[in-house]
Amino acid sequence: MLTLRSILRPTRIVDAHCDIPCGVYDPEQARIEAESCLKIIEKYEQNTDEHFRARCINIKEERAELVKHHLDVLWHDYFKPEHVEKYPDLHETFWKATKQASKVKQSLDAGAAKELLSMIDTIDEMWKATGGPGTTRVNGRPS
Amino acid sequence: MSTGRGTRLLLVLILVALGASLGRRRLDVVEVRGRSMSPTLLPGDRLVAARLGPRVGDVVLVRDPRDPSRELIKRVTRVDDSAVVLRGDNLAASTDARTFGSVPAATVRWRVVLRYWPIHRAGRLSPPVTHGLESR
């Protein structure tokens, strides 16, 4: 008997394979991009050349997108279920931070970029408290 | 998107039923494991694959040239006369042509045509996302 369930059941597993996931996760990556956003907003405010300002907007949006990307990778690849037990607001924190990155992408408000930095710092605290530096950084990295 | 979700799902069901009726020699359904194709494909995604040759941009299934017991899913970035170059969309976490080189075109026989599970992401696959990392 050919049931819908039997038709939709996969016949085989296909591998989106990676030999060696590098295992390096660091909120610093997101923070540097967020710092770029803030600095670019400041440069935008100090300059009246319309072409320069257009480039600022373009670069800021690119960097804000990278913030979201790096936060996403931390969220779904570094943090584990046991970390969520320790920090029940972990998902909420990431959701708000990535939303804030979207806000920075859309706006030229330096305050929004500063708020994003402080949200990344909150994530950095969770990363440190869950042993992030010890497990993901290469030994001997200068601090 | 102009096609409604219901229409899309119906199309998938027709295709899969057709495939099943042909003994899965022309169409088949597979499940994704691993993250090298994220964010296009995530672990647990279920796909309909058709027995069709590779074109640039297609997501295809191919035996791992280094381990034939494993079937890989990757995107085609180049097709020459007889060789196909494959990459994972998640370049930072993918083992692909950068490691094992190109594969013979004759070995790439399955092309992904649709995702049917999870339903909220059912439909045709999106093109690769670059995150602007290349411009750095």
PDB file of C-alpha atoms in Angstrom:
ATOM      1  CA  MET A   1       0.000   0.000   0.000  1.00  0.00           C
ATOM      2  CA  LEU A   2       1.480   3.321  -1.115  1.00  0.00           C
ATOM      3  CA  THR A   3       0.798   5.816   1.674  1.00  0.00           C
ATOM      4  CA  LEU A   4       1.655   9.502   1.710  1.00  0.00           C
ATOM      5  CA  ARG A   5       3.939   8.811   4.646  1.00  0.00           C
ATOM      6  CA  SER A   6       5.859   6.140   2.748  1.00  0.00           C
ATOM      7  CA  ILE A   7       6.222   8.397  -0.299  1.00  0.00           C
ATOM      8  CA  LEU A   8       7.577  11.291   1.746  1.00  0.00           C
ATOM      9  CA  ARG A   9       9.976   9.196   3.826  1.00  0.00           C
ATOM     10  CA  PRO A  10      13.550   9.891   2.683  1.00  0.00           C
ATOM     11  CA  THR A  11      15.248   6.886   1.148  1.00  0.00           C
ATOM     12  CA  ARG A  12      18.734   8.077   1.984  1.00  0.00           C
ATOM     13  CA  ILE A  13      20.767  10.613   3.927  1.00  0.00           C
ATOM     14  CA  VAL A  14      22.897  13.079   1.958  1.00  0.00           C
ATOM     15  CA  ASP A  15      25.840  14.761   3.635  1.00  0.00           C
ATOM     16  CA  ALA A  16      26.375  18.523   3.634  1.00  0.00           C
ATOM     17  CA  HIS A  17      29.741  17.432   4.884  1.00  0.00           C
ATOM     18  CA  CYS A  18      32.667  19.252   6.484  1.00  0.00           C
ATOM     19  CA  ASP A  19      35.798  17.309   7.470  1.00  0.00           C
ATOM     20  CA  ILE A  20      36.855  19.673  10.205  1.00  0.00           C
ATOM     21  CA  PRO A  21      34.589  22.429  11.524  1.00  0.00           C
ATOM     22  CA  CYS A  22      37.243  24.831  12.847  1.00  0.00           C
ATOM     23  CA  GLY A  23      35.557  25.327  16.234  1.00  0.00           C
ATOM     24  CA  VAL A  24      36.739  28.918  16.574  1.00  0.00           C
ATOM     25  CA  TYR A  25      33.934  31.097  17.907  1.00  0.00           C
ATOM     26  CA  ASP A  26      34.493  34.562  19.320  1.00  0.00           C
ATOM     27  CA  PRO A  27      32.083  37.483  19.893  1.00  0.00           C
ATOM     28  CA  GLU A  28      35.034  39.735  19.046  1.00  0.00           C
ATOM     29  CA  GLN A  29      34.289  39.110  15.371  1.00  0.00           C
ATOM     30  CA  ALA A  30      30.793  40.587  15.690  1.00  0.00           C
ATOM     31  CA  ARG A  31      32.052  43.396  17.904  1.00  0.00           C
ATOM     32  CA  ILE A  32      34.640  44.612  15.403  1.00  0.00           C
ATOM     33  CA  GLU A  33      31.988  44.829  12.681  1.00  0.00           C
ATOM     34  CA  ALA A  34      29.650  46.657  15.085  1.00  0.00           C
ATOM     35  CA  GLU A  35      32.455  49.077  15.970  1.00  0.00           C
ATOM     36  CA  SER A  36      32.838  49.706  12.235  1.00  0.00           C
ATOM     37  CA  CYS A  37      29.158  50.633  12.058  1.00  0.00           C
ATOM     38  CA  LEU A  38      29.522  53.165  14.890  1.00  0.00           C
ATOM     39  CA  LYS A  39      32.666  54.743  13.435  1.00  0.00           C
ATOM     40  CA  ILE A  40      31.113  54.972   9.994  1.00  0.00           C
ATOM     41  CA  ILE A  41      28.029  56.708  11.405  1.00  0.00           C
ATOM     42  CA  GLU A  42      30.353  59.243  13.094  1.00  0.00           C
ATOM     43  CA  LYS A  43      32.246  59.832   9.847  1.00  0.00           C
ATOM     44  CA  TYR A  44      28.939  60.228   8.010  1.00  0.00           C
ATOM     45  CA  GLU A  45      27.875  62.935  10.446  1.00  0.00           C
ATOM     46  CA  GLN A  46      31.148  64.834  10.061  1.00  0.00           C
ATOM     47  CA  ASN A  47      31.120  64.942   6.266  1.00  0.00           C
ATOM     48  CA  THR A  48      28.865  66.798   3.838  1.00  0.00           C
ATOM     49  CA  ASP A  49      30.013  65.232   0.556  1.00  0.00           C
ATOM     50  CA  GLU A  50      27.036  63.330  -0.757  1.00  0.00           C
ATOM     51  CA  HIS A  51      29.117  60.644  -2.482  1.00  0.00           C
ATOM     52  CA  PHE A  52      31.137  60.026   0.662  1.00  0.00           C
ATOM     53  CA  ARG A  53      27.933  59.802   2.656  1.00  0.00           C
ATOM     54  CA  ALA A  54      26.424  57.358   0.167  1.00  0.00           C
ATOM     55  CA  ARG A  55      29.503  55.162   0.496  1.00  0.00           C
ATOM     56  CA  CYS A  56      29.242  55.336   4.289  1.00  0.00           C
ATOM     57  CA  ILE A  57      25.693  54.041   4.151  1.00  0.00           C
ATOM     58  CA  ASN A  58      26.679  51.271   1.794  1.00  0.00           C
ATOM     59  CA  ILE A  59      29.600  50.098   3.942  1.00  0.00           C
ATOM     60  CA  LYS A  60      27.635  50.410   7.181  1.00  0.00           C
ATOM     61  CA  GLU A  61      24.870  48.184   5.825  1.00  0.00           C
ATOM     62  CA  GLU A  62      27.422  45.605   4.726  1.00  0.00           C
ATOM     63  CA  ARG A  63      29.084  45.610   8.156  1.00  0.00           C
ATOM     64  CA  ALA A  64      25.749  45.406   9.991  1.00  0.00           C
ATOM     65  CA  GLU A  65      24.879  42.366   7.880  1.00  0.00           C
ATOM     66  CA  LEU A  66      28.184  40.783   8.953  1.00  0.00           C
ATOM     67  CA  VAL A  67      27.305  41.451  12.606  1.00  0.00           C
ATOM     68  CA  LYS A  68      24.125  39.459  12.114  1.00  0.00           C
ATOM     69  CA  HIS A  69      26.019  36.672  10.389  1.00  0.00           C
ATOM     70  CA  HIS A  70      28.644  36.381  13.142  1.00  0.00           C
ATOM     71  CA  LEU A  71      26.008  36.479  15.900  1.00  0.00           C
ATOM     72  CA  ASP A  72      24.004  33.777  14.092  1.00  0.00           C
ATOM     73  CA  VAL A  73      27.047  31.510  13.875  1.00  0.00           C
ATOM     74  CA  LEU A  74      27.799  31.978  17.573  1.00  0.00           C
ATOM     75  CA  TRP A  75      24.195  31.332  18.454  1.00  0.00           C
ATOM     76  CA  HIS A  76      23.619  28.120  16.524  1.00  0.00           C
ATOM     77  CA  ASP A  77      27.148  26.673  16.397  1.00  0.00           C
ATOM     78  CA  TYR A  78      28.849  27.657  19.672  1.00  0.00           C
ATOM     79  CA  PHE A  79      26.050  27.754  22.249  1.00  0.00           C
ATOM     80  CA  LYS A  80      24.683  24.373  23.376  1.00  0.00           C
ATOM     81  CA  PRO A  81      21.461  23.316  25.146  1.00  0.00           C
ATOM     82  CA  GLU A  82      23.264  23.206  28.522  1.00  0.00           C
ATOM     83  CA  HIS A  83      24.214  26.870  28.067  1.00  0.00           C
ATOM     84  CA  VAL A  84      20.540  27.717  27.590  1.00  0.00           C
ATOM     85  CA  GLU A  85      19.840  25.993  30.907  1.00  0.00           C
ATOM     86  CA  LYS A  86      22.421  28.236  32.537  1.00  0.00           C
ATOM     87  CA  TYR A  87      21.168  31.336  30.696  1.00  0.00           C
ATOM     88  CA  PRO A  88      17.419  30.912  30.060  1.00  0.00           C
ATOM     89  CA  ASP A  89      17.328  34.305  28.294  1.00  0.00           C
ATOM     90  CA  LEU A  90      20.053  33.302  25.814  1.00  0.00           C
ATOM     91  CA  HIS A  91      17.696  33.010  22.835  1.00  0.00           C
ATOM     92  CA  GLU A  92      15.981  36.266  23.750  1.00  0.00           C
ATOM     93  CA  THR A  93      19.362  38.007  24.064  1.00  0.00           C
ATOM     94  CA  PHE A  94      20.468  36.861  20.594  1.00  0.00           C
ATOM     95  CA  TRP A  95      17.107  37.700  19.076  1.00  0.00           C
ATOM     96  CA  LYS A  96      17.261  41.228  20.466  1.00  0.00           C
ATOM     97  CA  ALA A  97      20.908  41.705  19.453  1.00  0.00           C
ATOM     98  CA  THR A  98      20.327  40.595  15.848  1.00  0.00           C
ATOM     99  CA  LYS A  99      17.235  42.807  15.720  1.00  0.00           C
ATOM    100  CA  GLN A 100      19.384  45.665  16.974  1.00  0.00           C
ATOM    101  CA  ALA A 101      21.892  44.914  14.192  1.00  0.00           C
ATOM    102  CA  SER A 102      19.023  45.236  11.706  1.00  0.00           C
ATOM    103  CA  LYS A 103      18.174  48.572  13.270  1.00  0.00           C
ATOM    104  CA  VAL A 104      21.769  49.748  12.874  1.00  0.00           C
ATOM    105  CA  LYS A 105      21.675  48.586   9.263  1.00  0.00           C
ATOM    106  CA  GLN A 106      18.597  50.710   8.637  1.00  0.00           C
ATOM    107  CA  SER A 107      19.437  53.835  10.591  1.00  0.00           C
ATOM    108  CA  LEU A 108      22.190  56.435  11.053  1.00  0.00           C
ATOM    109  CA  ASP A 109      21.650  56.645  14.791  1.00  0.00           C
ATOM    110  CA  ALA A 110      24.947  56.420  16.712  1.00  0.00           C
ATOM    111  CA  GLY A 111      22.958  55.584  19.847  1.00  0.00           C
ATOM    112  CA  ALA A 112      21.582  52.463  18.164  1.00  0.00           C
ATOM    113  CA  ALA A 113      25.116  51.365  17.261  1.00  0.00           C
ATOM    114  CA  LYS A 114      26.278  51.922  20.880  1.00  0.00           C
ATOM    115  CA  GLU A 115      23.335  49.888  22.129  1.00  0.00           C
ATOM    116  CA  LEU A 116      24.345  47.081  19.741  1.00  0.00           C
ATOM    117  CA  LEU A 117      27.880  47.115  21.182  1.00  0.00           C
ATOM    118  CA  SER A 118      26.573  46.745  24.718  1.00  0.00           C
ATOM    119  CA  MET A 119      24.341  43.838  23.618  1.00  0.00           C
ATOM    120  CA  ILE A 120      27.333  42.098  22.054  1.00  0.00           C
ATOM    121  CA  ASP A 121      29.181  42.647  25.339  1.00  0.00           C
ATOM    122  CA  THR A 122      26.365  40.837  27.161  1.00  0.00           C
ATOM    123  CA  ILE A 123      26.805  37.912  24.754  1.00  0.00           C
ATOM    124  CA  ASP A 124      30.562  38.118  25.322  1.00  0.00           C
ATOM    125  CA  GLU A 125      29.977  37.686  29.076  1.00  0.00           C
ATOM    126  CA  MET A 126      27.911  34.548  28.436  1.00  0.00           C
ATOM    127  CA  TRP A 127      30.587  33.268  26.057  1.00  0.00           C
ATOM    128  CA  LYS A 128      33.293  33.817  28.679  1.00  0.00           C
ATOM    129  CA  ALA A 129      31.218  32.295  31.493  1.00  0.00           C
ATOM    130  CA  THR A 130      30.619  29.141  29.422  1.00  0.00           C
ATOM    131  CA  GLY A 131      34.340  28.643  28.836  1.00  0.00           C
ATOM    132  CA  GLY A 132      34.423  30.153  25.345  1.00  0.00           C
ATOM    133  CA  PRO A 133      37.963  31.556  25.470  1.00  0.00           C
ATOM    134  CA  GLY A 134      39.457  28.311  26.766  1.00  0.00           C
ATOM    135  CA  THR A 135      37.678  26.005  24.323  1.00  0.00           C
ATOM    136  CA  THR A 136      37.602  28.056  21.142  1.00  0.00           C
ATOM    137  CA  ARG A 137      40.578  30.401  21.130  1.00  0.00           C
ATOM    138  CA  VAL A 138      43.975  29.271  19.973  1.00  0.00           C
ATOM    139  CA  ASN A 139      46.278  28.947  22.990  1.00  0.00           C
ATOM    140  CA  GLY A 140      48.638  31.828  23.453  1.00  0.00           C
ATOM    141  CA  ARG A 141      46.488  34.405  21.695  1.00  0.00           C
ATOM    142  CA  PRO A 142      47.544  37.807  23.040  1.00  0.00           C
ATOM    143  CA  SER A 143      44.701  39.366  25.010  1.00  0.00           C
TER     144      SER A 143
ATOM    145  CA  MET B   1       6.598  34.708  -4.764  1.00  0.00           C
ATOM    146  CA  SER B   2       3.739  34.229  -7.209  1.00  0.00           C
ATOM    147  CA  THR B   3       3.161  30.548  -6.474  1.00  0.00           C
ATOM    148  CA  GLY B   4       1.036  29.964  -3.374  1.00  0.00           C
ATOM    149  CA  ARG B   5       2.117  27.550  -0.670  1.00  0.00           C
ATOM    150  CA  GLY B   6      -0.774  25.205  -1.441  1.00  0.00           C
ATOM    151  CA  THR B   7       0.100  25.083  -5.124  1.00  0.00           C
ATOM    152  CA  ARG B   8       3.707  24.411  -4.318  1.00  0.00           C
ATOM    153  CA  LEU B   9       2.879  21.609  -1.922  1.00  0.00           C
ATOM    154  CA  LEU B  10       0.551  20.048  -4.476  1.00  0.00           C
ATOM    155  CA  LEU B  11       3.311  20.170  -7.069  1.00  0.00           C
ATOM    156  CA  VAL B  12       5.674  18.476  -4.670  1.00  0.00           C
ATOM    157  CA  LEU B  13       3.176  15.741  -3.880  1.00  0.00           C
ATOM    158  CA  ILE B  14       2.569  15.080  -7.559  1.00  0.00           C
ATOM    159  CA  LEU B  15       6.285  14.914  -8.250  1.00  0.00           C
ATOM    160  CA  VAL B  16       6.979  12.620  -5.337  1.00  0.00           C
ATOM    161  CA  ALA B  17       4.073  10.353  -6.175  1.00  0.00           C
ATOM    162  CA  LEU B  18       5.332  10.180  -9.725  1.00  0.00           C
ATOM    163  CA  GLY B  19       8.785   9.331  -8.494  1.00  0.00           C
ATOM    164  CA  ALA B  20       7.492   6.637  -6.208  1.00  0.00           C
ATOM    165  CA  SER B  21       5.486   5.118  -9.025  1.00  0.00           C
ATOM    166  CA  LEU B  22       8.632   4.917 -11.151  1.00  0.00           C
ATOM    167  CA  GLY B  23      10.396   2.980  -8.414  1.00  0.00           C
ATOM    168  CA  ARG B  24      12.497   6.017  -7.528  1.00  0.00           C
ATOM    169  CA  ARG B  25      14.699   5.653 -10.552  1.00  0.00           C
ATOM    170  CA  ARG B  26      13.876   9.166 -11.808  1.00  0.00           C
ATOM    171  CA  LEU B  27      12.831  10.984  -8.636  1.00  0.00           C
ATOM    172  CA  ASP B  28      13.798  10.360  -5.062  1.00  0.00           C
ATOM    173  CA  VAL B  29      13.486  11.944  -1.637  1.00  0.00           C
ATOM    174  CA  VAL B  30      16.487  12.538   0.625  1.00  0.00           C
ATOM    175  CA  GLU B  31      17.271  14.071   4.019  1.00  0.00           C
ATOM    176  CA  VAL B  32      20.119  16.512   4.683  1.00  0.00           C
ATOM    177  CA  ARG B  33      22.741  15.923   7.365  1.00  0.00           C
ATOM    178  CA  GLY B  34      25.411  18.506   8.259  1.00  0.00           C
ATOM    179  CA  ARG B  35      25.756  22.261   7.861  1.00  0.00           C
ATOM    180  CA  SER B  36      28.021  22.827   4.866  1.00  0.00           C
ATOM    181  CA  MET B  37      25.050  23.983   2.777  1.00  0.00           C
ATOM    182  CA  SER B  38      23.660  26.399   5.364  1.00  0.00           C
ATOM    183  CA  PRO B  39      21.852  28.729   5.264  1.00  0.00           C
ATOM    184  CA  THR B  40      20.305  27.327   2.056  1.00  0.00           C
ATOM    185  CA  LEU B  41      19.877  23.851   3.528  1.00  0.00           C
ATOM    186  CA  LEU B  42      19.788  22.899   7.190  1.00  0.00           C
ATOM    187  CA  PRO B  43      20.128  19.506   8.885  1.00  0.00           C
ATOM    188  CA  GLY B  44      16.847  17.602   8.652  1.00  0.00           C
ATOM    189  CA  ASP B  45      15.632  19.334   5.493  1.00  0.00           C
ATOM    190  CA  ARG B  46      13.880  16.890   3.151  1.00  0.00           C
ATOM    191  CA  LEU B  47      14.288  17.287  -0.580  1.00  0.00           C
ATOM    192  CA  VAL B  48      13.066  15.923  -3.877  1.00  0.00           C
ATOM    193  CA  ALA B  49      15.918  15.020  -6.228  1.00  0.00           C
ATOM    194  CA  ALA B  50      15.574  14.246  -9.927  1.00  0.00           C
ATOM    195  CA  ARG B  51      17.812  12.114 -12.082  1.00  0.00           C
ATOM    196  CA  LEU B  52      19.179  15.019 -14.134  1.00  0.00           C
ATOM    197  CA  GLY B  53      22.647  16.188 -15.124  1.00  0.00           C
ATOM    198  CA  PRO B  54      24.432  19.098 -13.426  1.00  0.00           C
ATOM    199  CA  ARG B  55      24.241  22.766 -14.431  1.00  0.00           C
ATOM    200  CA  VAL B  56      26.067  25.677 -12.789  1.00  0.00           C
ATOM    201  CA  GLY B  57      24.111  26.832  -9.733  1.00  0.00           C
ATOM    202  CA  ASP B  58      22.354  23.505  -9.168  1.00  0.00           C
ATOM    203  CA  VAL B  59      22.437  21.714  -5.844  1.00  0.00           C
ATOM    204  CA  VAL B  60      23.409  18.127  -6.620  1.00  0.00           C
ATOM    205  CA  LEU B  61      24.026  14.759  -4.989  1.00  0.00           C
ATOM    206  CA  VAL B  62      27.271  12.903  -5.622  1.00  0.00           C
ATOM    207  CA  ARG B  63      29.256  10.051  -4.081  1.00  0.00           C
ATOM    208  CA  ASP B  64      32.123  11.371  -1.970  1.00  0.00           C
ATOM    209  CA  PRO B  65      35.148  10.689  -4.224  1.00  0.00           C
ATOM    210  CA  ARG B  66      37.191   9.890  -1.112  1.00  0.00           C
ATOM    211  CA  ASP B  67      34.592   7.716   0.578  1.00  0.00           C
ATOM    212  CA  PRO B  68      32.004   6.111  -1.732  1.00  0.00           C
ATOM    213  CA  SER B  69      29.905   4.977   1.235  1.00  0.00           C
ATOM    214  CA  ARG B  70      28.912   8.603   1.719  1.00  0.00           C
ATOM    215  CA  GLU B  71      26.733  10.688  -0.583  1.00  0.00           C
ATOM    216  CA  LEU B  72      27.433  14.413  -0.588  1.00  0.00           C
ATOM    217  CA  ILE B  73      25.153  17.355  -1.280  1.00  0.00           C
ATOM    218  CA  LYS B  74      26.858  20.456  -2.703  1.00  0.00           C
ATOM    219  CA  ARG B  75      26.365  23.271  -5.179  1.00  0.00           C
ATOM    220  CA  VAL B  76      27.800  23.239  -8.719  1.00  0.00           C
ATOM    221  CA  THR B  77      30.037  26.267  -9.293  1.00  0.00           C
ATOM    222  CA  ARG B  78      31.528  25.186 -12.626  1.00  0.00           C
ATOM    223  CA  VAL B  79      30.930  22.600 -15.331  1.00  0.00           C
ATOM    224  CA  ASP B  80      33.566  21.744 -17.923  1.00  0.00           C
ATOM    225  CA  ASP B  81      33.330  19.083 -20.638  1.00  0.00           C
ATOM    226  CA  SER B  82      33.829  16.234 -18.270  1.00  0.00           C
ATOM    227  CA  ALA B  83      34.399  17.716 -14.818  1.00  0.00           C
ATOM    228  CA  VAL B  84      32.184  19.395 -12.212  1.00  0.00           C
ATOM    229  CA  VAL B  85      33.413  21.742  -9.477  1.00  0.00           C
ATOM    230  CA  LEU B  86      31.422  21.595  -6.223  1.00  0.00           C
ATOM    231  CA  ARG B  87      31.242  23.960  -3.248  1.00  0.00           C
ATOM    232  CA  GLY B  88      29.245  24.123  -0.046  1.00  0.00           C
ATOM    233  CA  ASP B  89      27.248  27.344   0.366  1.00  0.00           C
ATOM    234  CA  ASN B  90      28.733  27.615   3.861  1.00  0.00           C
ATOM    235  CA  LEU B  91      32.300  28.151   2.666  1.00  0.00           C
ATOM    236  CA  ALA B  92      33.680  28.417   6.190  1.00  0.00           C
ATOM    237  CA  ALA B  93      32.508  24.899   7.053  1.00  0.00           C
ATOM    238  CA  SER B  94      32.482  22.758   3.943  1.00  0.00           C
ATOM    239  CA  THR B  95      34.716  20.083   2.510  1.00  0.00           C
ATOM    240  CA  ASP B  96      34.389  20.308  -1.258  1.00  0.00           C
ATOM    241  CA  ALA B  97      36.361  20.801  -4.495  1.00  0.00           C
ATOM    242  CA  ARG B  98      38.884  22.869  -2.542  1.00  0.00           C
ATOM    243  CA  THR B  99      39.879  19.620  -0.846  1.00  0.00           C
ATOM    244  CA  PHE B 100      39.045  16.820  -3.281  1.00  0.00           C
ATOM    245  CA  GLY B 101      39.185  18.618  -6.634  1.00  0.00           C
ATOM    246  CA  SER B 102      36.635  18.343  -9.391  1.00  0.00           C
ATOM    247  CA  VAL B 103      34.551  15.218  -9.906  1.00  0.00           C
ATOM    248  CA  PRO B 104      33.753  13.483 -13.219  1.00  0.00           C
ATOM    249  CA  ALA B 105      30.550  14.911 -14.703  1.00  0.00           C
ATOM    250  CA  ALA B 106      29.211  11.407 -15.297  1.00  0.00           C
ATOM    251  CA  THR B 107      29.121  10.787 -11.543  1.00  0.00           C
ATOM    252  CA  VAL B 108      26.792  13.739 -10.874  1.00  0.00           C
ATOM    253  CA  ARG B 109      23.419  12.220 -11.704  1.00  0.00           C
ATOM    254  CA  TRP B 110      20.997  13.688  -9.161  1.00  0.00           C
ATOM    255  CA  ARG B 111      19.838  17.280  -9.010  1.00  0.00           C
ATOM    256  CA  VAL B 112      17.776  18.742  -6.152  1.00  0.00           C
ATOM    257  CA  VAL B 113      14.515  20.186  -7.486  1.00  0.00           C
ATOM    258  CA  LEU B 114      12.482  21.071  -4.395  1.00  0.00           C
ATOM    259  CA  ARG B 115      12.382  21.091  -0.606  1.00  0.00           C
ATOM    260  CA  TYR B 116       9.150  19.704   0.889  1.00  0.00           C
ATOM    261  CA  TRP B 117      10.100  19.693   4.581  1.00  0.00           C
ATOM    262  CA  PRO B 118       9.896  21.777   6.725  1.00  0.00           C
ATOM    263  CA  ILE B 119       6.699  22.978   5.101  1.00  0.00           C
ATOM    264  CA  HIS B 120       7.294  26.641   5.925  1.00  0.00           C
ATOM    265  CA  ARG B 121      10.436  26.538   3.794  1.00  0.00           C
ATOM    266  CA  ALA B 122       8.979  24.271   1.087  1.00  0.00           C
ATOM    267  CA  GLY B 123       9.582  25.173  -2.525  1.00  0.00           C
ATOM    268  CA  ARG B 124      12.495  25.866  -4.819  1.00  0.00           C
ATOM    269  CA  LEU B 125      15.904  26.468  -3.223  1.00  0.00           C
ATOM    270  CA  SER B 126      17.276  29.982  -2.932  1.00  0.00           C
ATOM    271  CA  PRO B 127      20.516  30.940  -4.697  1.00  0.00           C
ATOM    272  CA  PRO B 128      23.703  30.921  -2.584  1.00  0.00           C
ATOM    273  CA  VAL B 129      24.071  33.606   0.082  1.00  0.00           C
ATOM    274  CA  THR B 130      27.465  35.305   0.216  1.00  0.00           C
ATOM    275  CA  HIS B 131      27.127  37.560   3.296  1.00  0.00           C
ATOM    276  CA  GLY B 132      29.449  39.999   1.535  1.00  0.00           C
ATOM    277  CA  LEU B 133      32.441  38.095   2.902  1.00  0.00           C
ATOM    278  CA  GLU B 134      34.139  38.028  -0.494  1.00  0.00           C
ATOM    279  CA  SER B 135      34.369  41.824  -0.632  1.00  0.00           C
ATOM    280  CA  ARG B 136      36.530  42.049   2.454  1.00  0.00           C
TER     281      ARG B 136
END
